[in-house]
Amino acid sequence: MTTKDIDENVRAELTRLRESIDNIDAAVVHMLAERFKCTQQVGHLKAEHHLPPADPAREARQIERLRQLAESAKLDPAFAEKLLNFIIAEVIRHHETIAGGPPPAPEE
């Protein structure tokens, strides 16, 4: 079956839903851009005060908070955690760059 073989009402509903998905995707991108503007400011503040790029305790709290939000929104908490971990890794990378590069590896 091809798209042209689909009933016109079904095709119209698919179009409507896909347009909604496209709008949501655009909103997600804009929200992420705003989030990263804030985290860039945090990175500059951390660099000015010689704070480490990562804050494992905050990250753990954020992951737990996001898992709870996901559960209440009927979204898979594991998916939400993976997404936040990806975002956190990118934020830390930005903070390292702002601070002048990744911290040296610990000596053994």
PDB file of C-alpha atoms in Angstrom:
ATOM      1  CA  MET A   1       0.000   0.000   0.000  1.00  0.00           C
ATOM      2  CA  THR A   2       1.352   3.440  -0.862  1.00  0.00           C
ATOM      3  CA  THR A   3       0.442   6.827   0.567  1.00  0.00           C
ATOM      4  CA  LYS A   4      -1.725   7.599  -2.464  1.00  0.00           C
ATOM      5  CA  ASP A   5      -3.792   4.450  -1.713  1.00  0.00           C
ATOM      6  CA  ILE A   6      -4.752   5.724   1.756  1.00  0.00           C
ATOM      7  CA  ASP A   7      -8.275   6.996   2.359  1.00  0.00           C
ATOM      8  CA  GLU A   8      -8.463  10.801   2.128  1.00  0.00           C
ATOM      9  CA  ASN A   9      -9.711  11.104   5.736  1.00  0.00           C
ATOM     10  CA  VAL A  10      -6.800   9.021   6.997  1.00  0.00           C
ATOM     11  CA  ARG A  11      -4.360  11.068   4.920  1.00  0.00           C
ATOM     12  CA  ALA A  12      -5.807  14.299   6.344  1.00  0.00           C
ATOM     13  CA  GLU A  13      -5.487  12.977   9.896  1.00  0.00           C
ATOM     14  CA  LEU A  14      -1.882  11.888   9.240  1.00  0.00           C
ATOM     15  CA  THR A  15      -1.104  15.362   7.916  1.00  0.00           C
ATOM     16  CA  ARG A  16      -2.709  17.010  10.945  1.00  0.00           C
ATOM     17  CA  LEU A  17      -0.797  14.811  13.379  1.00  0.00           C
ATOM     18  CA  ARG A  18       2.503  15.238  11.543  1.00  0.00           C
ATOM     19  CA  GLU A  19       2.077  19.018  11.545  1.00  0.00           C
ATOM     20  CA  SER A  20       1.575  18.848  15.318  1.00  0.00           C
ATOM     21  CA  ILE A  21       4.704  16.712  15.647  1.00  0.00           C
ATOM     22  CA  ASP A  22       6.660  19.238  13.555  1.00  0.00           C
ATOM     23  CA  ASN A  23       5.456  22.080  15.799  1.00  0.00           C
ATOM     24  CA  ILE A  24       6.401  20.158  18.938  1.00  0.00           C
ATOM     25  CA  ASP A  25       9.848  19.366  17.491  1.00  0.00           C
ATOM     26  CA  ALA A  26      10.371  23.074  16.800  1.00  0.00           C
ATOM     27  CA  ALA A  27       9.350  23.935  20.352  1.00  0.00           C
ATOM     28  CA  VAL A  28      11.731  21.306  21.767  1.00  0.00           C
ATOM     29  CA  VAL A  29      14.623  22.742  19.738  1.00  0.00           C
ATOM     30  CA  HIS A  30      13.849  26.272  20.921  1.00  0.00           C
ATOM     31  CA  MET A  31      13.552  25.119  24.544  1.00  0.00           C
ATOM     32  CA  LEU A  32      16.884  23.308  24.308  1.00  0.00           C
ATOM     33  CA  ALA A  33      18.478  26.431  22.843  1.00  0.00           C
ATOM     34  CA  GLU A  34      17.194  28.464  25.796  1.00  0.00           C
ATOM     35  CA  ARG A  35      18.418  25.812  28.228  1.00  0.00           C
ATOM     36  CA  PHE A  36      21.886  25.879  26.696  1.00  0.00           C
ATOM     37  CA  LYS A  37      21.977  29.691  26.897  1.00  0.00           C
ATOM     38  CA  CYS A  38      21.464  29.340  30.648  1.00  0.00           C
ATOM     39  CA  THR A  39      23.999  26.551  31.038  1.00  0.00           C
ATOM     40  CA  GLN A  40      26.570  28.623  29.097  1.00  0.00           C
ATOM     41  CA  GLN A  41      26.115  31.344  31.715  1.00  0.00           C
ATOM     42  CA  VAL A  42      26.588  28.736  34.442  1.00  0.00           C
ATOM     43  CA  GLY A  43      29.776  27.591  32.694  1.00  0.00           C
ATOM     44  CA  HIS A  44      31.173  31.126  32.658  1.00  0.00           C
ATOM     45  CA  LEU A  45      30.299  31.590  36.327  1.00  0.00           C
ATOM     46  CA  LYS A  46      31.971  28.285  37.211  1.00  0.00           C
ATOM     47  CA  ALA A  47      35.074  29.190  35.213  1.00  0.00           C
ATOM     48  CA  GLU A  48      35.331  32.625  36.869  1.00  0.00           C
ATOM     49  CA  HIS A  49      35.192  31.022  40.300  1.00  0.00           C
ATOM     50  CA  HIS A  50      37.339  27.988  39.436  1.00  0.00           C
ATOM     51  CA  LEU A  51      34.511  25.533  40.052  1.00  0.00           C
ATOM     52  CA  PRO A  52      34.554  22.112  38.376  1.00  0.00           C
ATOM     53  CA  PRO A  53      32.596  21.713  35.115  1.00  0.00           C
ATOM     54  CA  ALA A  54      30.584  18.802  36.512  1.00  0.00           C
ATOM     55  CA  ASP A  55      28.421  18.687  39.644  1.00  0.00           C
ATOM     56  CA  PRO A  56      27.587  15.001  40.185  1.00  0.00           C
ATOM     57  CA  ALA A  57      25.281  15.663  43.154  1.00  0.00           C
ATOM     58  CA  ARG A  58      23.172  18.160  41.172  1.00  0.00           C
ATOM     59  CA  GLU A  59      23.160  15.854  38.162  1.00  0.00           C
ATOM     60  CA  ALA A  60      21.851  12.976  40.291  1.00  0.00           C
ATOM     61  CA  ARG A  61      19.097  15.209  41.728  1.00  0.00           C
ATOM     62  CA  GLN A  62      18.139  16.378  38.247  1.00  0.00           C
ATOM     63  CA  ILE A  63      17.988  12.828  36.913  1.00  0.00           C
ATOM     64  CA  GLU A  64      15.767  11.730  39.777  1.00  0.00           C
ATOM     65  CA  ARG A  65      13.546  14.805  39.322  1.00  0.00           C
ATOM     66  CA  LEU A  66      13.235  14.193  35.592  1.00  0.00           C
ATOM     67  CA  ARG A  67      12.431  10.501  36.128  1.00  0.00           C
ATOM     68  CA  GLN A  68       9.589  11.526  38.459  1.00  0.00           C
ATOM     69  CA  LEU A  69       8.323  14.107  35.965  1.00  0.00           C
ATOM     70  CA  ALA A  70       8.456  11.495  33.207  1.00  0.00           C
ATOM     71  CA  GLU A  71       6.468   9.002  35.267  1.00  0.00           C
ATOM     72  CA  SER A  72       3.762  11.549  36.010  1.00  0.00           C
ATOM     73  CA  ALA A  73       3.659  12.491  32.305  1.00  0.00           C
ATOM     74  CA  LYS A  74       3.356   8.823  31.261  1.00  0.00           C
ATOM     75  CA  LEU A  75       6.778   8.944  29.571  1.00  0.00           C
ATOM     76  CA  ASP A  76       9.296   6.138  29.980  1.00  0.00           C
ATOM     77  CA  PRO A  77      11.588   7.301  32.844  1.00  0.00           C
ATOM     78  CA  ALA A  78      14.514   5.370  31.358  1.00  0.00           C
ATOM     79  CA  PHE A  79      14.137   7.317  28.116  1.00  0.00           C
ATOM     80  CA  ALA A  80      13.955  10.612  30.025  1.00  0.00           C
ATOM     81  CA  GLU A  81      17.104   9.675  31.951  1.00  0.00           C
ATOM     82  CA  LYS A  82      18.985   8.815  28.757  1.00  0.00           C
ATOM     83  CA  LEU A  83      17.965  12.131  27.237  1.00  0.00           C
ATOM     84  CA  LEU A  84      19.045  14.099  30.307  1.00  0.00           C
ATOM     85  CA  ASN A  85      22.345  12.201  30.504  1.00  0.00           C
ATOM     86  CA  PHE A  86      23.025  13.163  26.881  1.00  0.00           C
ATOM     87  CA  ILE A  87      22.219  16.807  27.627  1.00  0.00           C
ATOM     88  CA  ILE A  88      24.342  16.800  30.802  1.00  0.00           C
ATOM     89  CA  ALA A  89      27.323  15.371  28.910  1.00  0.00           C
ATOM     90  CA  GLU A  90      27.019  18.159  26.336  1.00  0.00           C
ATOM     91  CA  VAL A  91      26.734  20.813  29.058  1.00  0.00           C
ATOM     92  CA  ILE A  92      29.840  19.474  30.800  1.00  0.00           C
ATOM     93  CA  ARG A  93      31.702  19.512  27.484  1.00  0.00           C
ATOM     94  CA  HIS A  94      30.708  23.174  27.039  1.00  0.00           C
ATOM     95  CA  HIS A  95      31.795  23.986  30.597  1.00  0.00           C
ATOM     96  CA  GLU A  96      35.157  22.322  30.005  1.00  0.00           C
ATOM     97  CA  THR A  97      35.636  24.361  26.845  1.00  0.00           C
ATOM     98  CA  ILE A  98      34.719  27.581  28.633  1.00  0.00           C
ATOM     99  CA  ALA A  99      37.175  26.727  31.428  1.00  0.00           C
ATOM    100  CA  GLY A 100      39.965  26.116  28.923  1.00  0.00           C
ATOM    101  CA  GLY A 101      39.689  22.429  28.159  1.00  0.00           C
ATOM    102  CA  PRO A 102      38.968  19.155  29.930  1.00  0.00           C
ATOM    103  CA  PRO A 103      40.501  18.691  33.366  1.00  0.00           C
ATOM    104  CA  PRO A 104      43.640  16.568  33.497  1.00  0.00           C
ATOM    105  CA  ALA A 105      43.170  12.854  34.100  1.00  0.00           C
ATOM    106  CA  PRO A 106      43.839  11.797  37.707  1.00  0.00           C
ATOM    107  CA  GLU A 107      47.248  10.256  38.247  1.00  0.00           C
ATOM    108  CA  GLU A 108      47.433   6.770  39.611  1.00  0.00           C
TER     109      GLU A 108
END
